[in-house]
Short mmCIF file of C-alpha atoms in Angstrom, two decimals:
data_model
loop_
_atom_site.label_atom_id
_atom_site.label_comp_id
_atom_site.label_asym_id
_atom_site.label_seq_id
_atom_site.Cartn_x
_atom_site.Cartn_y
_atom_site.Cartn_z
CA MET A 1 130.78 114.09 53.95
CA ASN A 2 133.44 114.53 51.65
CA TYR A 3 132.68 114.02 48.17
CA ASN A 4 136.19 114.45 46.71
CA LYS A 5 137.25 110.56 45.94
CA LYS A 6 139.89 108.32 44.30
CA THR A 7 138.23 106.98 41.16
CA VAL A 8 139.65 104.49 38.89
CA LYS A 9 141.76 106.89 37.43
CA ASP A 10 143.99 107.45 39.89
CA VAL A 11 145.65 104.09 40.79
CA ASP A 12 147.15 101.80 38.36
CA VAL A 13 145.24 98.46 38.33
CA LYS A 14 147.89 97.05 35.31
CA GLY A 15 147.90 93.46 35.82
CA LYS A 16 145.57 93.92 38.88
CA LYS A 17 142.31 92.15 39.66
CA VAL A 18 139.68 94.45 40.44
CA LEU A 19 136.88 93.58 42.70
CA LEU A 20 133.90 95.22 41.54
CA ARG A 21 130.81 96.04 42.80
CA CYS A 22 128.13 97.21 40.66
CA ASP A 23 124.45 97.30 40.89
CA PHE A 24 123.19 94.64 38.05
CA ASN A 25 119.40 94.41 40.06
CA VAL A 26 117.96 94.49 37.29
CA PRO A 27 113.83 93.70 36.38
CA MET A 28 113.73 90.49 35.00
CA ALA A 29 110.63 89.20 33.44
CA LYS A 30 107.91 87.15 36.25
CA ASP A 31 106.97 84.17 34.38
CA GLY A 32 110.63 83.40 35.34
CA SER A 33 111.79 83.06 32.14
CA GLY A 34 115.16 84.41 33.06
CA VAL A 35 114.59 87.16 30.31
CA ILE A 36 115.63 91.02 31.66
CA THR A 37 113.28 93.46 31.07
CA ASP A 38 115.99 96.56 31.13
CA ASP A 39 119.40 96.31 30.97
CA LYS A 40 120.20 100.29 31.59
CA ARG A 41 121.87 99.29 34.99
CA ILE A 42 124.51 97.09 32.84
CA ARG A 43 125.14 99.53 30.57
CA ALA A 44 125.72 101.79 33.21
CA ALA A 45 128.56 100.15 34.47
CA LEU A 46 130.19 98.88 31.01
CA PRO A 47 132.53 102.43 31.05
CA THR A 48 133.24 101.33 33.94
CA ILE A 49 134.46 97.99 33.02
CA GLN A 50 135.47 98.93 29.88
CA TYR A 51 137.73 101.08 31.27
CA LEU A 52 139.25 98.45 34.06
CA LEU A 53 139.64 96.10 30.93
CA GLU A 54 141.40 98.23 28.47
CA GLN A 55 144.33 99.18 31.26
CA GLY A 56 144.97 95.42 31.69
CA ALA A 57 143.36 94.41 34.71
CA ALA A 58 141.33 91.66 35.96
CA VAL A 59 137.92 92.23 37.25
CA ILE A 60 135.61 90.01 39.33
CA ALA A 61 132.36 92.07 39.15
CA CYS A 62 129.85 91.36 41.34
CA SER A 63 126.24 92.40 42.36
CA HIS A 64 123.24 91.57 44.28
CA MET A 65 120.00 90.59 42.58
CA GLY A 66 116.65 91.21 44.53
CA LYS A 67 115.77 89.93 47.73
CA PRO A 68 117.23 86.16 47.97
CA VAL A 69 116.80 84.47 51.74
CA ALA A 70 119.73 82.95 52.59
CA THR A 71 118.70 79.28 54.42
CA PHE A 72 115.74 77.51 53.92
CA ASP A 73 114.60 78.69 57.69
CA SER A 74 114.46 81.72 57.38
CA TYR A 75 112.68 81.59 54.39
CA LYS A 76 110.33 79.50 55.66
CA LYS A 77 109.72 82.29 58.80
CA LYS A 78 109.29 84.85 56.77
CA GLN A 79 106.61 82.81 54.62
CA LEU A 80 104.35 81.92 58.00
CA GLU A 81 104.85 85.76 58.25
CA LYS A 82 103.16 86.67 55.47
CA GLY A 83 100.27 83.39 56.49
CA LYS A 84 100.95 80.82 54.17
CA ASP A 85 99.96 77.49 55.59
CA GLU A 86 103.20 75.71 56.64
CA ALA A 87 102.93 72.39 54.56
CA SER A 88 102.69 74.97 51.70
CA ILE A 89 106.63 75.55 52.44
CA THR A 90 108.74 73.48 50.74
CA GLU A 91 112.81 73.25 50.69
CA GLU A 92 111.74 73.29 46.72
CA LYS A 93 110.16 76.40 46.52
CA TRP A 94 112.67 78.30 47.98
CA LYS A 95 115.17 76.40 45.68
CA LYS A 96 113.05 77.49 42.86
CA SER A 97 113.03 81.69 44.11
CA LEU A 98 116.67 80.92 44.42
CA ALA A 99 117.28 79.98 41.23
CA GLU A 100 115.13 82.86 39.70
CA LEU A 101 118.10 85.05 41.21
CA ARG A 102 120.72 83.67 39.98
CA MET A 103 123.31 85.93 37.87
CA GLU A 104 123.20 83.84 34.36
CA PRO A 105 121.10 86.47 32.43
CA VAL A 106 123.00 89.14 33.70
CA ALA A 107 126.26 87.35 32.73
CA LYS A 108 124.97 86.79 28.74
CA ARG A 109 123.78 90.03 28.61
CA LEU A 110 127.15 92.07 29.90
CA SER A 111 128.68 89.47 27.46
CA GLU A 112 126.92 90.54 25.05
CA LEU A 113 126.96 93.60 25.20
CA LEU A 114 131.21 93.81 26.24
CA GLY A 115 131.22 91.88 23.01
CA LYS A 116 133.80 89.03 24.84
CA ASP A 117 132.48 86.26 27.71
CA VAL A 118 132.28 87.16 30.46
CA ILE A 119 132.61 83.55 33.16
CA LEU A 120 130.62 83.03 35.88
CA ALA A 121 131.07 81.79 39.34
CA ASP A 122 129.04 79.22 40.59
CA ASP A 123 129.18 81.09 43.74
CA VAL A 124 130.04 84.12 45.50
CA VAL A 125 133.03 82.77 47.95
CA GLY A 126 133.36 79.14 47.14
CA PRO A 127 136.12 76.97 45.66
CA ASP A 128 134.47 77.74 41.84
CA ALA A 129 134.71 81.89 42.69
CA GLN A 130 138.50 80.91 44.13
CA ALA A 131 138.68 78.86 41.75
CA LYS A 132 138.08 80.89 39.18
CA ALA A 133 139.46 83.98 40.55
CA ALA A 134 142.92 82.99 40.90
CA ALA A 135 143.16 81.59 36.78
CA LEU A 136 141.57 84.70 35.37
CA LYS A 137 144.18 87.10 33.82
CA PRO A 138 144.13 90.50 32.88
CA GLY A 139 142.06 91.74 30.18
CA GLU A 140 139.22 89.14 31.64
CA ILE A 141 135.79 89.33 33.07
CA MET A 142 133.78 87.01 35.42
CA LEU A 143 131.33 87.52 37.51
CA LEU A 144 129.91 86.29 41.12
CA GLN A 145 127.13 84.84 41.98
CA ASN A 146 124.49 86.60 43.99
CA THR A 147 125.94 88.64 47.03
CA ARG A 148 122.95 88.31 48.32
CA PHE A 149 123.17 84.23 48.59
CA GLU A 150 125.49 85.07 51.55
CA LYS A 151 123.52 85.14 54.80
CA GLY A 152 126.44 87.22 56.10
CA GLU A 153 126.01 89.90 53.18
CA THR A 154 123.51 92.18 54.32
CA LYS A 155 125.04 91.84 57.72
CA GLY A 156 127.71 93.81 56.61
CA ASP A 157 129.88 90.39 57.89
CA PRO A 158 133.70 90.98 57.90
CA GLU A 159 134.70 87.54 57.77
CA LEU A 160 132.64 87.62 54.65
CA ALA A 161 134.25 90.64 53.45
CA LYS A 162 137.65 89.26 53.87
CA LYS A 163 137.16 86.51 51.29
CA MET A 164 135.60 88.70 49.23
CA ALA A 165 138.69 90.68 48.86
CA ASP A 166 140.62 87.71 48.87
CA LEU A 167 139.99 86.71 46.01
CA ALA A 168 141.32 89.63 44.30
CA GLY A 169 145.09 88.87 45.98
CA ALA A 170 147.13 90.67 47.70
CA ASP A 171 147.51 93.67 45.08
CA GLY A 172 144.32 93.88 44.37
CA VAL A 173 142.48 97.21 43.96
CA TYR A 174 138.10 97.49 45.16
CA VAL A 175 136.47 99.97 42.74
CA SER A 176 132.65 100.74 43.81
CA ASP A 177 130.32 102.00 41.54
CA ALA A 178 126.77 100.61 42.44
CA PHE A 179 125.63 103.66 43.60
CA GLY A 180 122.16 102.43 44.18
CA ALA A 181 123.59 100.67 47.05
CA VAL A 182 125.87 102.95 49.22
CA HIS A 183 123.50 104.09 51.78
CA ARG A 184 123.96 99.84 52.60
CA ALA A 185 126.76 98.84 54.81
CA HIS A 186 126.97 95.38 53.36
CA ALA A 187 130.02 93.43 53.35
CA SER A 188 130.35 93.82 49.10
CA THR A 189 129.56 97.96 49.33
CA ALA A 190 131.57 99.18 52.55
CA VAL A 191 132.69 96.48 54.34
CA VAL A 192 135.36 95.26 51.88
CA ALA A 193 137.15 98.21 51.57
CA ASN A 194 138.87 97.36 54.51
CA TYR A 195 140.76 94.85 53.46
CA LEU A 196 141.51 96.67 49.95
CA PRO A 197 142.34 99.63 48.88
CA ALA A 198 138.77 101.01 47.40
CA VAL A 199 138.16 104.02 44.90
CA SER A 200 135.08 104.87 43.19
CA GLY A 201 134.33 103.75 39.45
CA PHE A 202 133.00 106.25 37.10
CA LEU A 203 129.11 106.34 37.36
CA ILE A 204 129.38 106.51 41.87
CA GLN A 205 132.51 109.85 40.56
CA LYS A 206 129.21 111.62 38.44
CA GLU A 207 126.97 110.84 40.58
CA LEU A 208 129.01 112.86 43.65
CA ASP A 209 130.65 115.48 40.93
CA PHE A 210 126.53 116.56 40.46
CA ILE A 211 124.49 115.27 43.70
CA GLY A 212 127.29 116.50 45.92
CA GLY A 213 128.39 119.41 43.79
CA ALA A 214 124.29 120.76 44.00
CA LEU A 215 124.97 119.91 47.61
CA ALA A 216 128.30 122.07 47.76
CA ASN A 217 128.04 124.45 45.06
CA PRO A 218 125.67 125.26 43.44
CA LYS A 219 125.03 127.25 41.05
CA ARG A 220 122.31 129.47 41.94
CA PRO A 221 119.24 130.03 42.03
CA LEU A 222 119.11 125.85 43.73
CA VAL A 223 115.52 125.16 43.02
CA ALA A 224 114.58 121.85 44.54
CA ILE A 225 110.80 120.09 43.81
CA LEU A 226 109.21 117.62 46.47
CA GLY A 227 107.06 115.35 45.55
CA GLY A 228 105.85 111.81 46.50
CA SER A 229 102.84 110.76 49.13
CA LYS A 230 104.40 111.06 52.38
CA VAL A 231 105.97 113.86 54.53
CA SER A 232 107.57 111.27 57.46
CA SER A 233 109.40 110.14 53.88
CA LYS A 234 110.94 113.56 52.90
CA ILE A 235 111.35 115.07 56.45
CA GLY A 236 115.21 114.63 56.07
CA VAL A 237 115.62 115.80 52.99
CA ILE A 238 113.26 119.12 53.62
CA ASN A 239 115.47 119.72 56.38
CA ASN A 240 119.26 119.39 54.58
CA LEU A 241 117.44 121.46 51.78
CA LEU A 242 116.00 124.06 53.95
CA GLU A 243 119.52 125.16 54.94
CA ILE A 244 120.73 125.12 51.14
CA ALA A 245 118.22 125.91 49.15
CA ASP A 246 116.34 129.21 47.54
CA THR A 247 113.08 127.42 46.85
CA ILE A 248 111.48 124.67 47.81
CA ILE A 249 108.36 123.41 46.17
CA ILE A 250 106.62 120.74 47.41
CA GLY A 251 103.75 118.35 45.21
CA GLY A 252 102.57 115.16 45.21
CA GLY A 253 100.65 113.76 48.40
CA MET A 254 102.41 115.58 51.04
CA ALA A 255 101.30 118.82 50.30
CA TYR A 256 98.02 117.65 51.84
CA THR A 257 99.20 116.96 54.75
CA PHE A 258 100.61 120.69 54.30
CA SER A 259 97.40 122.30 53.46
CA ALA A 260 95.52 120.41 56.52
CA ALA A 261 98.68 121.69 58.77
CA GLN A 262 97.18 125.06 57.77
CA GLY A 263 93.18 124.58 58.11
CA GLY A 264 92.44 123.50 55.29
CA LYS A 265 90.07 121.04 53.87
CA VAL A 266 91.66 118.34 51.83
CA GLY A 267 88.93 115.23 52.48
CA ASP A 268 89.57 111.94 51.11
CA SER A 269 93.31 113.22 50.29
CA LEU A 270 96.66 111.30 51.73
CA LEU A 271 97.13 112.58 54.93
CA GLU A 272 99.38 112.52 57.46
CA GLU A 273 97.49 113.46 60.46
CA ASP A 274 100.94 113.34 63.07
CA TRP A 275 102.86 115.08 60.75
CA LYS A 276 101.04 118.21 60.63
CA ASP A 277 103.19 119.97 63.38
CA TYR A 278 106.59 118.76 61.31
CA ALA A 279 104.57 120.39 58.45
CA ASN A 280 103.82 123.73 60.11
CA ASP A 281 107.59 123.98 61.53
CA MET A 282 108.75 123.38 57.77
CA VAL A 283 106.55 126.90 57.11
CA LYS A 284 108.61 128.63 60.20
CA LYS A 285 111.82 127.16 59.09
CA ALA A 286 111.40 128.19 55.84
CA ALA A 287 110.28 132.04 55.96
CA ASP A 288 112.70 132.31 59.41
CA LYS A 289 115.23 131.57 56.92
CA GLY A 290 114.46 133.78 53.67
CA VAL A 291 113.60 130.23 51.37
CA LYS A 292 110.85 130.57 48.97
CA LEU A 293 108.90 127.49 50.11
CA LEU A 294 105.64 126.84 47.67
CA LEU A 295 102.67 125.09 48.20
CA PRO A 296 100.09 124.21 45.70
CA VAL A 297 97.61 126.71 45.30
CA ASP A 298 94.90 124.54 43.19
CA THR A 299 94.28 120.62 43.11
CA VAL A 300 93.03 117.89 40.94
CA ILE A 301 90.72 115.81 42.88
CA ALA A 302 88.82 113.04 41.94
CA ASP A 303 85.93 110.89 43.25
CA LYS A 304 87.72 107.78 43.45
CA PHE A 305 91.87 106.42 43.62
CA ALA A 306 91.37 105.22 39.18
CA ALA A 307 92.56 106.22 36.06
CA ASP A 308 88.75 107.11 34.90
CA ALA A 309 87.82 108.58 38.21
CA ASP A 310 85.48 111.66 38.19
CA SER A 311 87.72 114.78 38.33
CA LYS A 312 87.58 118.67 38.94
CA VAL A 313 89.23 121.21 39.86
CA VAL A 314 89.28 123.27 43.50
CA LYS A 315 91.39 125.45 45.24
CA SER A 316 93.77 124.07 47.47
CA GLY A 317 92.25 123.85 51.24
CA GLU A 318 88.50 123.18 49.38
CA ILE A 319 88.36 119.50 48.64
CA PRO A 320 84.76 118.28 49.70
CA ASP A 321 84.64 115.14 51.76
CA GLY A 322 84.81 112.20 49.05
CA TRP A 323 86.80 113.50 47.05
CA GLN A 324 90.61 113.10 47.12
CA GLY A 325 93.36 115.00 45.60
CA LEU A 326 95.59 113.20 43.07
CA ASP A 327 97.53 116.16 41.29
CA ILE A 328 98.79 119.97 41.06
CA GLY A 329 96.03 122.21 39.45
CA PRO A 330 96.04 124.56 36.88
CA GLU A 331 97.47 127.38 38.40
CA THR A 332 100.27 125.45 40.87
CA VAL A 333 101.76 124.25 37.29
CA LYS A 334 102.45 127.84 35.96
CA LEU A 335 103.48 129.03 39.98
CA TYR A 336 105.85 126.21 39.62
CA CYS A 337 107.31 126.03 36.08
CA ASP A 338 107.65 130.07 36.79
CA ALA A 339 109.88 129.04 39.64
CA VAL A 340 112.13 126.94 37.44
CA ALA A 341 112.14 128.86 34.42
CA ASP A 342 115.41 131.24 35.78
CA ALA A 343 117.28 128.66 38.34
CA GLY A 344 120.56 127.90 37.98
CA THR A 345 120.14 124.35 39.96
CA VAL A 346 117.07 122.30 40.02
CA ILE A 347 116.82 119.51 41.61
CA TRP A 348 113.61 116.74 41.72
CA ASN A 349 112.53 114.26 43.81
CA GLY A 350 108.92 112.94 43.85
CA PRO A 351 105.91 113.35 41.21
CA MET A 352 103.53 115.91 41.52
CA GLY A 353 100.32 113.40 41.20
CA VAL A 354 99.55 109.96 40.48
CA PHE A 355 101.66 110.00 37.32
CA GLU A 356 101.25 106.62 36.53
CA PHE A 357 97.19 107.48 35.74
CA GLU A 358 97.42 109.74 32.34
CA LYS A 359 94.49 112.21 33.74
CA PHE A 360 96.43 112.83 37.19
CA ALA A 361 99.96 113.43 34.79
CA ALA A 362 99.31 116.95 33.42
CA GLY A 363 101.00 118.18 36.42
CA THR A 364 104.63 116.11 36.74
CA LYS A 365 104.77 116.48 32.79
CA ALA A 366 104.25 120.01 33.20
CA VAL A 367 107.03 119.99 35.23
CA ALA A 368 109.41 117.83 33.48
CA GLU A 369 108.66 120.07 29.94
CA ALA A 370 109.58 122.68 31.85
CA LEU A 371 112.86 121.62 32.63
CA SER A 372 113.40 120.39 29.98
CA LYS A 373 113.30 124.15 28.32
CA THR A 374 115.04 125.40 31.12
CA SER A 375 118.88 126.55 31.08
CA ALA A 376 119.73 125.17 34.74
CA ILE A 377 121.22 122.17 36.09
CA THR A 378 119.27 119.62 36.17
CA ILE A 379 119.35 116.49 38.58
CA ILE A 380 116.92 113.67 38.78
CA GLY A 381 117.00 112.04 42.38
CA GLY A 382 116.35 108.15 40.65
CA GLY A 383 112.94 106.72 41.89
CA ASP A 384 109.76 107.58 40.51
CA SER A 385 110.63 110.81 39.47
CA ALA A 386 113.71 108.92 37.14
CA ALA A 387 110.55 106.65 36.18
CA ALA A 388 108.70 109.26 35.61
CA VAL A 389 111.39 112.14 33.35
CA GLN A 390 112.13 108.07 31.46
CA GLN A 391 108.60 107.09 30.63
CA LEU A 392 107.30 111.11 29.30
CA GLY A 393 110.53 111.92 27.72
CA TYR A 394 112.66 114.02 28.34
CA ALA A 395 115.54 111.75 30.19
CA ASP A 396 117.79 112.86 27.07
CA LYS A 397 117.33 116.74 28.35
CA MET A 398 117.92 116.47 31.75
CA THR A 399 121.42 117.48 32.59
CA HIS A 400 121.50 114.31 35.12
CA ILE A 401 119.99 111.83 36.50
CA SER A 402 120.61 109.97 39.61
CA THR A 403 120.66 105.52 39.32
CA GLY A 404 120.05 105.83 43.28
CA GLY A 405 116.57 106.00 44.32
CA GLY A 406 117.19 105.44 48.00
CA ALA A 407 120.39 106.64 48.19
CA SER A 408 120.54 109.79 46.47
CA LEU A 409 117.64 110.45 49.07
CA GLU A 410 120.05 109.69 51.83
CA PHE A 411 122.59 112.14 50.00
CA MET A 412 120.32 115.22 49.46
CA GLU A 413 119.46 114.25 53.43
CA GLY A 414 123.10 114.92 54.33
CA LYS A 415 123.54 110.91 55.56
CA GLU A 416 127.39 109.51 55.08
CA LEU A 417 126.55 106.64 52.70
CA PRO A 418 128.93 104.47 53.77
CA GLY A 419 129.37 103.02 50.58
CA VAL A 420 131.26 106.15 50.03
CA ALA A 421 132.37 107.28 52.88
CA CYS A 422 134.81 104.20 52.48
CA LEU A 423 136.24 105.38 49.17
CA LEU A 424 139.89 107.01 49.30
CA ASP A 425 139.96 110.36 49.74
CA LYS A 426 142.24 112.38 47.00
#
């Protein structure tokens, strides 16, 4: 995939309307109060928004929020699939579920951060959005309603994409700055680029520079740390990184599938029986390619999956029945930290253990601390790894923390990202 894409700085936006796809899918308080509990994604969009406004563009921002069900029939079907009683499924409840995913709280917070009014449309491409977009002046910003209120959004409907493009007019520009959604070929993330010249915002440019640069031309040695629960979810990533990495470190739940594949005893640990052959294939492929593949040599085990479980350290492959591995052990911590000490580039995706439990967070903490001390370019691939680094207080010590978990994973797999492929090449 070509990572060298045109950005907002490569096009003239003065006096033009810009359709800007953001990722405003922010976490909300679960009490229905409309309170945003973390505004990081809104803040991340500010550099691009402020640049466009300063350049004299009229900005039509849009984003999805959550997973609204666009029609009552679809809502009813989903509720029935969840085992809900048909009598309890009402149109009123469906409408309430939509109301909780409206963009009013985002518009309010964005307005506070920008220090200027954000005009909010009552729909996505309907009469209100059309009227407000038509009246929008240079230096003003409006926000459309949740793009997923339109059932054609997730289907990549060309008709919906054309209507969204039409809001920006004949000389409009499309700017993509929602990295967390670029792996989806939705109407607002990719298809709309068929109707407007499409460039990246600063957020996507940064992701392409760091992750794309690490994959295409890394400062060596390149060390990849892969954790998380399942081998199956990281197949493509391991396979792709075996082509370019110097060292691959395996931690988290998926390490037990590798251990079992090599004849080790894993007790009640997370195990993907069907993926043992694959794990062995990866070990062989690494050896054939001269890539160091580091696996845990010891592990912290627990007698139950709980924060207050009894725990002890055993050698990898020697976990007794009734016990399960929940973190890498102290010898493994030293082995992994030594491996990143002299790295040129480190990519990290997935925690080393159940870091949500203090007792089993030591491995993840140690790796985060080691990365904070290295002179290497450190790239955290979104999702749980990003959450761990933030939670442990090392975020400001990392070179780059990706804003997209699923997107960064697919990026590292070498997959084409529809929301990036659609942008104009430099």
